[in-house]
Short mmCIF file of C-alpha atoms in Angstrom, two decimals:
data_model
loop_
_atom_site.label_atom_id
_atom_site.label_comp_id
_atom_site.label_asym_id
_atom_site.label_seq_id
_atom_site.Cartn_x
_atom_site.Cartn_y
_atom_site.Cartn_z
CA MET A 26 -17.22 -11.11 8.38
CA THR A 27 -18.83 -8.13 10.35
CA VAL A 28 -17.82 -6.51 13.37
CA SER A 29 -21.47 -7.85 14.92
CA ASP A 30 -20.02 -11.40 14.66
CA LYS A 31 -17.22 -10.73 16.93
CA GLY A 32 -18.80 -10.69 19.81
CA SER A 33 -16.44 -8.84 22.00
CA SER A 34 -16.76 -6.53 25.18
CA PRO A 35 -17.47 -2.59 24.57
CA ASP A 36 -14.27 -0.78 24.84
CA VAL A 37 -14.47 2.63 27.38
CA HIS A 38 -13.70 4.57 24.33
CA VAL A 39 -15.03 3.15 20.95
CA SER A 40 -16.92 0.16 21.79
CA VAL A 41 -17.49 -3.00 19.09
CA SER A 42 -21.00 -2.04 18.93
CA ASP A 43 -20.12 1.75 18.14
CA ALA A 44 -17.83 0.56 15.39
CA ASP A 45 -20.23 -0.56 12.61
CA GLN A 46 -20.64 2.77 12.25
CA LEU A 47 -17.05 3.71 12.14
CA ILE A 48 -15.59 0.57 9.33
CA HIS A 49 -13.41 0.97 7.18
CA HIS A 50 -14.06 -1.20 4.06
CA HIS A 51 -13.65 -4.78 5.04
CA THR A 52 -10.44 -4.00 7.29
CA GLU A 53 -12.88 -3.52 10.42
CA PHE A 54 -11.64 -0.62 11.92
CA PRO A 55 -12.07 2.91 12.64
CA THR A 56 -10.91 5.28 10.40
CA THR A 57 -9.44 9.06 11.49
CA SER A 58 -9.31 12.72 10.03
CA LEU A 59 -5.23 11.70 9.71
CA SER A 60 -5.39 8.19 7.89
CA GLN A 61 -8.16 9.01 5.61
CA PHE A 62 -6.67 11.63 4.51
CA MET A 63 -3.35 9.68 4.31
CA ASP A 64 -5.57 6.53 2.33
CA GLY A 65 -7.03 9.32 0.26
CA VAL A 66 -3.46 9.90 -1.08
CA ILE A 67 -2.13 6.50 -1.30
CA SER A 68 -5.36 5.38 -3.51
CA ALA A 69 -5.39 8.30 -5.29
CA ILE A 70 -1.58 7.23 -6.46
CA GLY A 71 -2.35 3.18 -6.42
CA LYS A 72 -5.27 3.90 -8.99
CA SER A 73 -3.31 5.90 -11.54
CA ALA A 74 -0.16 3.80 -11.72
CA SER A 75 -3.14 0.47 -12.54
CA TRP A 76 -3.54 2.26 -15.83
CA LEU A 77 0.46 1.49 -16.51
CA TRP A 78 -1.10 -2.37 -16.57
CA ILE A 79 -3.19 -0.56 -19.77
CA ALA A 80 0.14 0.54 -21.17
CA VAL A 81 2.29 -2.33 -20.40
CA THR A 82 -0.37 -5.23 -22.13
CA GLY A 83 -0.03 -2.69 -25.78
CA VAL A 84 3.69 -2.31 -25.63
CA ILE A 85 3.71 -6.20 -25.00
CA ILE A 86 1.05 -6.68 -28.00
CA TYR A 87 3.27 -4.25 -30.14
CA ALA A 88 6.25 -6.34 -29.44
CA VAL A 89 4.91 -10.13 -30.20
CA VAL A 90 3.36 -8.40 -33.19
CA GLY A 91 6.61 -6.83 -33.94
CA ARG A 92 8.87 -9.84 -33.70
CA TYR A 93 6.56 -12.88 -35.04
CA ALA A 94 5.11 -10.75 -37.57
CA PHE A 95 7.47 -8.87 -39.14
CA GLY A 96 10.65 -10.60 -37.47
CA ALA A 97 11.49 -6.87 -35.87
CA GLY A 98 12.62 -8.07 -31.83
CA SER A 99 13.44 -4.95 -30.26
CA VAL A 100 15.29 -4.85 -26.31
CA THR A 101 14.17 -1.12 -26.11
CA LEU A 102 10.35 -2.69 -26.16
CA GLU A 103 11.40 -5.54 -23.53
CA GLU A 104 12.56 -3.46 -20.97
CA VAL A 105 10.37 -0.65 -21.84
CA GLN A 106 7.63 -3.79 -20.60
CA TRP A 107 9.30 -4.97 -17.00
CA HIS A 108 9.92 -0.76 -16.28
CA LEU A 109 6.18 -0.57 -16.60
CA ALA A 110 5.68 -3.42 -15.03
CA GLY A 111 7.67 -2.62 -12.40
CA ALA A 112 6.52 0.65 -11.54
CA GLY A 113 2.74 -1.00 -11.54
CA TRP A 114 3.49 -3.40 -8.80
CA LEU A 115 6.09 -1.24 -6.74
CA LEU A 116 3.64 2.02 -6.58
CA GLY A 117 0.17 -0.37 -6.17
CA LEU A 118 1.88 -1.84 -2.58
CA GLY A 119 1.07 1.15 -0.62
CA TYR A 120 -2.79 0.68 -2.41
CA THR A 121 -2.73 -2.74 -1.24
CA LEU A 122 -1.70 -2.24 2.91
CA VAL A 123 -4.69 1.14 2.50
CA THR A 124 -7.22 -1.47 1.90
CA ASP A 125 -6.47 -4.52 3.26
CA ASP A 126 -6.16 -6.82 -0.30
CA HIS A 127 -2.56 -7.47 0.77
CA VAL A 128 -2.63 -11.87 1.29
CA ARG A 129 -2.46 -12.89 4.87
CA VAL A 130 -1.02 -16.24 5.96
CA ASP A 131 -1.87 -15.66 9.70
CA VAL A 132 -5.23 -18.46 10.50
CA ILE A 133 -4.66 -16.60 14.29
CA HIS A 134 -5.45 -13.49 13.75
CA GLU A 135 -9.09 -14.06 11.73
CA ARG A 136 -10.19 -16.42 14.37
CA LEU A 137 -9.75 -13.62 16.98
CA SER A 138 -11.95 -10.43 18.80
CA LEU A 139 -11.95 -7.13 17.34
CA LYS A 140 -9.96 -5.77 19.73
CA GLY A 141 -7.69 -9.33 19.78
CA GLN A 142 -7.01 -8.40 16.07
CA ALA A 143 -6.01 -4.45 16.21
CA TRP A 144 -3.59 -6.20 19.23
CA ILE A 145 -1.58 -8.51 16.74
CA GLU A 146 -2.23 -5.42 14.60
CA LEU A 147 0.02 -3.19 16.61
CA ILE A 148 2.51 -5.27 17.71
CA GLY A 149 3.30 -6.27 13.47
CA LEU A 150 2.92 -3.21 12.75
CA LEU A 151 5.50 -1.27 15.49
CA LEU A 152 7.86 -4.74 15.41
CA LEU A 153 7.78 -5.89 12.68
CA LEU A 154 6.45 -4.15 9.45
CA LEU A 155 7.98 -0.21 10.19
CA PRO A 156 11.17 -1.32 11.61
CA PHE A 157 11.53 -3.07 8.17
CA LEU A 158 10.21 -0.39 6.26
CA GLY A 159 13.00 1.96 7.69
CA LEU A 160 15.89 -0.25 6.76
CA ALA A 161 14.45 -0.44 3.36
CA VAL A 162 13.74 3.03 2.76
CA TYR A 163 17.58 3.89 4.74
CA GLU A 164 19.30 1.47 1.88
CA MET A 165 16.88 2.83 -0.97
CA ILE A 166 17.34 6.26 -1.28
CA PRO A 167 21.08 5.81 -1.41
CA TYR A 168 20.82 3.01 -3.88
CA ALA A 169 19.02 5.40 -6.50
CA PHE A 170 20.97 8.17 -5.59
CA SER A 171 24.39 6.66 -6.38
CA SER A 172 22.35 5.25 -9.70
CA TRP A 173 21.41 9.26 -10.71
CA GLU A 174 25.32 10.11 -9.53
CA GLN A 175 26.51 7.33 -11.68
CA GLY A 176 24.38 7.81 -14.89
CA GLU A 177 23.09 4.55 -14.92
CA THR A 178 21.96 2.91 -17.71
CA SER A 179 20.65 -0.93 -18.77
CA GLN A 180 23.45 -3.12 -19.88
CA ALA A 181 22.57 -4.39 -22.92
CA PRO A 182 22.69 -2.93 -26.30
CA ALA A 183 20.35 -0.22 -26.92
CA GLY A 184 18.79 -0.48 -23.54
CA LEU A 185 16.84 2.12 -21.78
CA PRO A 186 18.97 5.11 -19.81
CA TYR A 187 18.12 6.23 -16.80
CA ARG A 188 17.78 3.10 -14.71
CA TRP A 189 17.69 5.45 -11.86
CA ILE A 190 14.29 6.25 -12.09
CA LEU A 191 13.06 2.99 -11.24
CA LYS A 192 15.37 2.63 -8.93
CA SER A 193 13.45 6.07 -6.96
CA ILE A 194 10.42 4.12 -7.91
CA LEU A 195 11.60 1.45 -5.79
CA ALA A 196 12.28 3.71 -3.04
CA LEU A 197 9.03 5.78 -3.41
CA SER A 198 7.28 2.77 -3.03
CA PHE A 199 8.69 1.77 0.52
CA VAL A 200 7.97 5.76 1.07
CA LEU A 201 4.04 4.85 0.31
CA LEU A 202 3.76 1.55 2.09
CA ILE A 203 5.14 3.48 5.89
CA LEU A 204 2.50 5.86 5.17
CA ALA A 205 0.04 3.67 4.59
CA ALA A 206 1.37 1.56 8.13
CA LEU A 207 1.29 5.01 9.61
CA SER A 208 -2.52 5.00 8.33
CA ARG A 209 -3.36 1.79 10.19
CA LEU A 210 -1.46 2.34 13.13
CA LEU A 211 -3.70 5.08 13.59
CA LYS A 212 -6.82 2.99 13.03
CA VAL A 213 -5.60 0.43 15.40
CA THR A 214 -5.01 3.00 18.12
CA ALA A 215 -8.41 4.35 17.29
CA LEU A 216 -10.26 1.15 18.65
CA LEU A 217 -7.70 0.11 21.48
CA PHE A 218 -7.49 3.23 22.83
CA GLY A 219 -9.52 6.33 21.65
CA PHE A 220 -6.71 8.12 20.21
CA PRO A 221 -6.77 9.79 17.35
CA LYS A 222 -10.25 10.27 17.26
CA PRO A 223 -12.48 7.94 15.04
CA ILE A 224 -14.29 9.51 12.91
CA ARG A 225 -17.47 8.32 10.94
CA ILE A 226 -17.36 7.20 7.05
CA GLU A 227 -19.81 8.47 4.85
CA SER A 228 -22.53 5.79 4.05
CA GLY A 229 -24.97 5.94 1.43
CA ASP A 230 -26.70 9.19 2.01
CA ASN A 231 -25.28 9.95 5.17
CA LYS A 232 -22.40 12.55 5.50
CA LYS A 233 -19.87 11.74 7.36
CA GLU A 234 -19.60 12.98 11.32
CA ASP A 235 -17.52 12.68 13.88
CA ALA A 236 -17.74 9.69 15.94
CA SER A 237 -18.88 10.61 19.99
#
């Protein structure tokens, strides 16, 4: 689905026809200098975290071979598996929002014009997503700090110590989601209100330049 398919009327700040040159991946929203920087940081973290899944696969294979070939099960390896899987999943949440690859269940959203979609995004971000994420961070940071203060470890025999590390990653994931949501909010306001100023994104051999 392209912007031209929407057929919405031009805007005084950023018209839909102009948006063809301002498209960010398949989100259909223009990008800004600040949102582009924020997206870059979150994407780098998300892509780096994706390598954890290779480590998870390796640990699972090692544990399965050890258990069924040599009869040597390991509680430690089992906990390493879900610690690494949890960290990889949590650190990738912000990346899915930045790339707009999260699951959508709104059947109305895709039927609206580009500006209609932007208004839904604006309301959803300000009234639903950002308040929820703010509350989550407010709860998660003391949760991780309390675990660190107590020196919390696994309750399982031969389990892993330093449980606060995983709980800190949980808090960090919500912080990254807030940054991703703010980045998306900047793109929405750039389309609807022309602020911050949208920029052209690099496409092919064309260099990035400011949108006028």
